[in-house]
Coordinates of C-alpha atoms and ligand atoms in Angstrom, one line a residue:
X1 CA 72.0 70.4 114.6
X2 CA 71.3 73.6 112.8
X3 CA 68.8 73.2 110.1
X4 CA 69.5 76.1 107.9
X5 CA 70.3 75.6 104.0
X6 CA 74.0 76.4 104.1
X7 CA 74.0 76.4 100.3
X8 CA 71.7 79.6 100.3
X9 CA 73.4 81.1 103.4
X10 CA 76.8 81.2 101.6
X11 CA 75.5 82.6 98.3
X12 CA 76.2 86.2 99.1
X13 CA 79.6 85.3 100.6
X14 CA 80.4 83.5 97.4
X15 CA 79.5 86.4 95.4
X16 CA 81.3 88.8 97.4
X17 CA 84.5 86.8 97.3
X18 CA 84.3 86.6 93.4
X19 CA 83.5 90.3 93.0
X20 CA 86.4 91.4 95.4
X21 CA 88.7 89.1 93.6
X22 CA 87.9 90.6 90.2
X23 CA 88.0 94.2 91.5
X24 CA 91.3 93.8 93.1
X25 CA 92.9 91.8 90.4
X26 CA 91.8 94.6 87.9
X27 CA 93.4 97.1 90.3
X28 CA 96.5 95.5 89.9
X29 CA 96.2 95.5 86.1
X30 CA 95.3 99.1 86.2
X31 CA 98.0 100.3 88.3
X32 CA 100.7 98.2 86.3
X33 CA 99.5 100.1 83.0
X34 CA 99.4 103.5 84.7
X35 CA 102.3 103.6 87.0
X36 CA 104.2 100.4 86.0
X37 CA 104.1 99.3 89.8
X38 CA 101.4 97.7 91.7
X39 CA 101.5 97.2 95.6
X40 CA 99.4 94.0 94.7
X41 CA 101.4 90.9 93.5
X42 CA 98.4 88.4 93.7
X43 CA 95.2 88.0 95.1
X44 CA 93.3 84.9 96.4
X45 CA 90.0 84.4 98.1
X46 CA 87.9 81.7 99.6
X47 CA 84.5 81.2 101.5
X48 CA 85.0 79.5 104.8
X49 CA 84.2 75.9 104.8
X50 CA 80.8 75.1 106.8
X51 CA 82.8 72.9 109.4
X52 CA 85.3 75.8 110.1
X53 CA 82.5 78.1 110.5
X54 CA 80.9 75.9 113.0
X55 CA 84.3 75.3 114.9
X56 CA 84.9 79.0 115.1
X57 CA 81.4 79.8 116.3
X58 CA 81.8 77.2 119.0
X59 CA 85.2 78.5 119.9
X60 CA 84.1 82.2 120.1
X61 CA 80.6 81.4 121.6
X62 CA 78.7 82.8 118.7
X63 CA 75.1 81.6 118.7
X64 CA 73.9 80.1 115.3
X65 CA 71.6 82.9 114.8
X66 CA 74.4 85.6 115.1
X67 CA 76.9 83.9 112.7
X68 CA 76.6 86.9 110.1
X69 CA 77.9 89.4 112.6
X70 CA 79.9 87.1 114.7
X71 CA 82.1 85.3 112.3
X72 CA 83.7 88.1 110.2
X73 CA 85.8 86.0 107.8
X74 CA 83.2 83.8 106.1
X75 CA 84.3 85.7 103.1
X76 CA 88.0 86.0 103.0
X77 CA 90.3 87.9 100.6
X78 CA 94.0 87.8 100.8
X79 CA 96.3 90.2 99.0
X80 CA 99.9 89.4 98.6
X81 CA 102.4 92.2 98.4
X82 CA 106.2 92.3 97.7
X83 CA 107.1 94.8 100.4
X84 CA 105.9 95.9 103.8
X85 CA 105.5 99.4 102.4
X86 CA 103.1 98.1 99.8
X87 CA 100.8 96.8 102.6
X88 CA 100.6 100.4 103.9
X89 CA 99.7 101.7 100.6
X90 CA 97.1 99.0 99.9
X91 CA 95.4 99.6 103.2
X92 CA 95.1 103.3 102.2
X93 CA 93.7 102.3 98.8
X94 CA 91.1 100.1 100.6
X95 CA 90.2 102.8 103.2
X96 CA 89.5 105.3 100.2
X97 CA 87.1 102.8 98.4
X98 CA 83.5 103.8 98.1
X99 CA 82.2 100.1 97.5
X100 CA 83.1 98.9 100.9
X101 CA 83.3 100.3 104.4
X102 CA 86.2 99.6 106.8
X103 CA 84.7 98.7 110.2
X104 CA 88.0 98.0 112.0
X105 CA 91.8 96.9 111.4
X106 CA 93.9 94.4 113.3
X107 CA 97.7 95.1 112.8
X108 CA 99.4 91.7 113.3
X109 CA 102.6 93.2 111.7
X110 CA 103.6 95.5 114.6
X111 CA 101.9 93.2 116.9
X112 CA 102.6 89.6 115.9
X113 CA 100.8 86.9 117.3
X114 CA 102.4 84.6 119.9
X115 CA 102.7 81.9 117.1
X116 CA 104.8 84.4 115.0
X117 CA 102.0 85.0 112.6
X118 CA 102.2 88.4 110.8
X119 CA 99.6 90.1 108.5
X120 CA 97.3 93.2 108.4
X121 CA 93.7 92.4 108.6
X122 CA 91.0 94.7 107.6
X123 CA 87.3 93.8 108.5
X124 CA 85.0 95.6 105.9
X125 CA 81.3 95.7 105.2
X126 CA 80.5 95.0 101.6
X127 CA 77.0 95.3 99.9
X128 CA 76.1 92.5 97.6
X129 CA 73.3 92.8 95.1
X130 CA 71.3 89.4 95.4
X131 CA 68.3 88.4 93.6
X132 CA 66.2 89.2 96.8
X133 CA 67.9 92.6 97.0
X134 CA 70.8 94.2 98.7
X135 CA 72.5 92.4 101.4
X136 CA 75.4 93.8 103.4
X137 CA 77.9 91.2 104.6
X138 CA 81.1 91.2 106.5
X139 CA 84.5 90.3 104.7
X140 CA 88.0 90.0 106.1
X141 CA 90.9 91.3 103.9
X142 CA 94.3 90.0 104.9
X143 CA 97.4 92.0 103.5
X144 CA 100.7 90.2 103.6
X145 CA 104.1 90.3 102.1
X146 CA 105.2 87.1 100.2
X147 CA 107.4 86.2 103.1
X148 CA 104.5 86.5 105.6
X149 CA 102.4 84.4 103.3
X150 CA 105.1 81.6 102.9
X151 CA 105.4 81.4 106.6
X152 CA 101.6 81.5 107.3
X153 CA 100.8 78.8 104.6
X154 CA 103.2 76.4 106.1
X155 CA 102.3 77.1 109.6
X156 CA 98.6 76.7 108.7
X157 CA 99.2 73.2 107.1
X158 CA 101.4 72.0 110.0
X159 CA 98.7 73.3 112.7
X160 CA 96.0 71.6 110.5
X161 CA 98.1 68.4 110.6
X162 CA 98.6 68.4 114.2
X163 CA 95.1 69.6 115.0
X164 CA 96.3 72.8 116.7
X165 CA 98.7 70.9 119.1
X166 CA 102.0 71.7 117.5
X167 CA 104.9 69.8 119.3
X168 CA 107.1 72.1 121.2
X169 CA 110.2 71.7 119.0
X170 CA 108.2 72.5 116.0
X171 CA 106.7 75.6 117.5
X172 CA 110.3 76.7 118.3
X173 CA 111.4 76.2 114.9
X174 CA 108.3 78.0 113.5
X175 CA 109.0 80.9 115.7
X176 CA 112.6 81.0 114.4
X177 CA 111.3 80.8 111.0
X178 CA 109.0 83.8 111.6
X179 CA 112.0 85.8 112.8
X180 CA 113.9 85.0 109.5
X181 CA 110.9 86.0 107.5
X182 CA 110.7 89.1 109.3
X183 CA 114.4 89.9 108.6
X184 CA 113.9 88.8 105.0
X185 CA 111.2 91.4 104.6
X186 CA 113.4 94.2 106.3
X187 CA 116.3 93.2 104.1
X188 CA 114.2 93.3 100.9
X189 CA 112.7 96.8 102.0
X190 CA 116.2 98.2 102.2
X191 CA 117.2 96.7 98.9
X192 CA 114.0 98.5 97.6
X193 CA 114.9 101.8 98.7
X194 CA 118.3 101.6 97.3
X195 CA 117.0 100.6 94.0
X196 CA 114.4 103.5 94.0
X197 CA 117.3 105.9 95.0
X198 CA 119.5 104.6 92.2
X199 CA 116.7 104.8 89.6
X200 CA 116.1 108.5 90.7
X201 CA 119.7 109.2 90.4
X202 CA 119.8 107.7 87.0
X203 CA 116.9 109.6 85.8
X204 CA 118.4 112.8 87.0
X205 CA 121.6 111.9 85.3
X206 CA 120.1 111.2 82.0
X207 CA 118.0 114.4 82.3
X208 CA 121.3 116.4 82.8
X209 CA 123.0 114.7 79.9
X210 CA 120.2 115.6 77.6
X211 CA 120.3 119.1 78.9
X212 CA 124.2 119.4 78.4
X213 CA 123.9 118.0 74.7
X214 CA 121.0 120.3 73.9
X215 CA 122.8 123.4 75.3
X216 CA 125.9 122.7 73.3
X217 CA 123.9 122.3 70.1
X218 CA 122.4 125.8 70.9
X219 CA 125.9 127.3 71.3
X220 CA 126.5 126.2 67.7
X221 CA 123.4 127.9 66.7
X222 CA 124.6 131.1 68.2
X223 CA 128.0 130.7 66.2
X224 CA 130.0 129.7 69.3
X225 CA 131.6 126.8 67.6
X226 CA 135.0 127.2 69.4
X227 CA 133.2 127.3 72.8
X228 CA 130.9 124.6 72.0
X229 CA 133.8 122.4 70.9
X230 CA 135.6 123.1 74.2
X231 CA 132.5 122.1 76.2
X232 CA 132.1 119.1 74.0
X233 CA 135.5 117.9 74.7
X234 CA 135.0 118.4 78.5
X235 CA 131.8 116.6 78.2
X236 CA 133.6 113.6 76.4
X237 CA 136.2 113.4 79.2
X238 CA 133.6 113.3 81.9
X239 CA 131.6 110.7 79.8
X240 CA 134.7 108.5 79.5
X241 CA 135.8 108.8 83.1
X242 CA 134.0 107.7 86.4
X243 CA 130.4 108.6 86.9
X244 CA 130.7 112.1 88.6
X245 CA 127.3 113.8 88.8
X246 CA 128.9 116.8 90.4
X247 CA 131.4 117.7 87.6
X248 CA 128.7 117.2 85.0
X249 CA 126.4 119.5 86.9
X250 CA 129.2 122.2 87.0
X251 CA 129.9 121.8 83.3
X252 CA 126.0 122.2 82.7
X253 CA 126.1 125.5 84.6
X254 CA 129.0 126.8 82.8
X255 CA 127.3 125.9 79.4
X256 CA 124.2 127.6 80.6
X257 CA 126.1 130.9 81.5
X258 CA 127.8 130.8 78.0
X259 CA 124.6 130.3 76.4
X260 CA 122.9 133.1 78.2
X261 CA 125.7 135.5 77.2
X262 CA 125.4 134.3 73.6
X263 CA 121.7 134.9 73.5
X264 CA 122.2 138.4 75.1
X265 CA 124.8 139.3 72.4
X266 CA 122.6 137.9 69.6
X267 CA 119.7 140.1 70.8
X268 CA 121.7 143.3 70.8
Ligands
0O2_301 P1 97.1 83.1 87.0 O1 97.1 83.4 85.5 O2 97.5 81.8 87.2 O3 98.1 84.1 87.7 P2 90.7 82.0 90.6 O4 89.3 81.8 90.9 O5 91.4 81.0 89.8 O6 91.0 83.5 90.1 P3 91.5 80.9 93.1 O7 90.5 80.0 92.7 O8 91.4 81.7 94.5 O9 91.5 82.0 91.9 O10 92.9 80.3 92.9 P4 94.1 80.3 93.9 O11 94.9 79.0 93.6 O12 93.7 80.7 95.4 O13 95.0 81.5 93.3 C1 94.6 82.7 92.9 C2 95.7 83.4 92.0 O14 96.9 83.4 92.9 C3 96.0 82.5 90.9 O15 96.2 83.4 89.7 C4 97.3 81.9 91.3 O16 98.2 81.8 90.1 C5 98.0 82.9 92.2 N1 98.9 82.4 93.2 C6 98.7 81.5 94.0 N2 99.8 81.2 94.6 C7 100.9 82.0 94.2 C8 102.2 82.3 94.5 O17 102.6 81.7 95.5 N3 102.8 83.1 93.7 C9 102.2 83.9 92.7 N4 102.9 84.9 92.2 N5 100.9 83.7 92.6 C10 100.3 82.8 93.2 P5 95.1 83.8 88.9 O18 94.9 85.3 88.9 O19 94.0 82.9 89.0 O20 95.7 83.6 87.4
0O2_302 P1 91.4 80.0 107.6 O1 90.3 80.1 106.5 O2 91.7 78.5 107.8 O3 92.6 80.7 107.3 P2 91.1 83.6 116.0 O4 92.3 84.3 115.8 O5 90.8 82.7 114.9 O6 90.7 83.3 117.3 P3 89.7 86.1 114.8 O7 89.9 87.3 115.7 O8 88.5 86.1 114.0 O9 89.8 84.7 115.8 O10 90.8 86.0 113.9 P4 92.2 86.6 113.6 O11 93.1 86.0 114.3 O12 92.1 88.1 113.5 O13 92.2 86.1 112.0 C1 91.8 84.9 111.6 C2 92.5 84.5 110.4 O14 93.9 84.9 110.4 C3 92.7 83.0 110.5 O15 91.6 82.6 109.8 C4 94.0 82.8 109.7 O16 93.7 82.9 108.2 C5 94.7 83.9 110.1 N1 95.6 83.5 111.2 C6 95.5 84.2 112.5 N2 96.3 83.5 113.3 C7 97.1 82.8 112.5 C8 98.3 81.9 112.9 O17 98.8 81.9 114.0 N3 98.8 81.2 111.9 C9 98.3 81.4 110.6 N4 98.8 80.4 109.6 N5 97.1 82.0 110.4 C10 96.6 82.7 111.3 P5 91.1 80.9 110.1 O18 89.9 81.0 111.1 O19 92.3 80.1 110.7 O20 90.6 80.5 108.7

């Protein structure tokens, strides 16, 4: 029986989890304000229970005096993302931080576990300012999509219920569910790129429309009312018809050429 004071032992881990949760949640708020999109959907964190620490130490043959180095997820942070691409972005953001040092990474997304488990794990060193001075502890940051988290949460509670000995037919079903979660992530990623493209197209289109209207206005300024009116009519036809970015671009080029001529004549 280990006679250590677990309460005291866990203090820096509890502090680290609280600090990291605050920092990552503020990162979400800041990015939403700045760019209106955050790769972080939500953040959770926990300190491993003493019974789980002891079980893991036994399983991994970690001696009691080596728990701090041997069990790297006593402090655990979980970051949930909407899309797989967000996980890559999030990992870059973590690597760039100055308040923690990445020790190593485990990619269970490209190399999923035999159970079907998928997540990206980053083990970091994190300095905690305690009453007794600075203490560097290890923490595990798990990065997951919502689909990966959904699967892992259910699998975890079932494994717990069956104490790690899942019946064959349940394991099969979980494996199939993991494949479905993987396909869901892929499908969502494709939808996302389509949405991003559509947004870009829409932004370009609205910039073009502003340009056309502005240039027509300029033609009136240079006393080219007749020409301006013709362009205005062409624009109205295009506007009323089907969305056709090419015709609009062509019209914009013609108006700009007319405008250039008008400016030259005005100067001479
Ligand atoms: P809000 O306003 O509820 O979003 P805490 O100490 O409360 O900050 P703790 O104790 O780790 O955090 O709580 P927990 O239950 O692990 O959840 C942490 C945050 O994740 C909470 O938000 C939950 O609302 C949020 N959360 C948990 N599960 C889900 C989920 O499935 N979907 C979404 N979108 N959020 C979830 P906050 O930040 O505490 O506050
Ligand atoms: P908790 O707090 O109950 O989640 P190990 O894989 O445990 O032999 P290692 O190398 O330390 O040893 O861990 P690994 O696999 O890199 O990551 C450990 C954590 O990843 C686990 O923590 C889980 O949170 C998660 N994990 C790993 N594999 C699975 C899996 O098959 N299913 C689910 N649901 N989660 C998994 P713990 O120790 O379970 O702690």
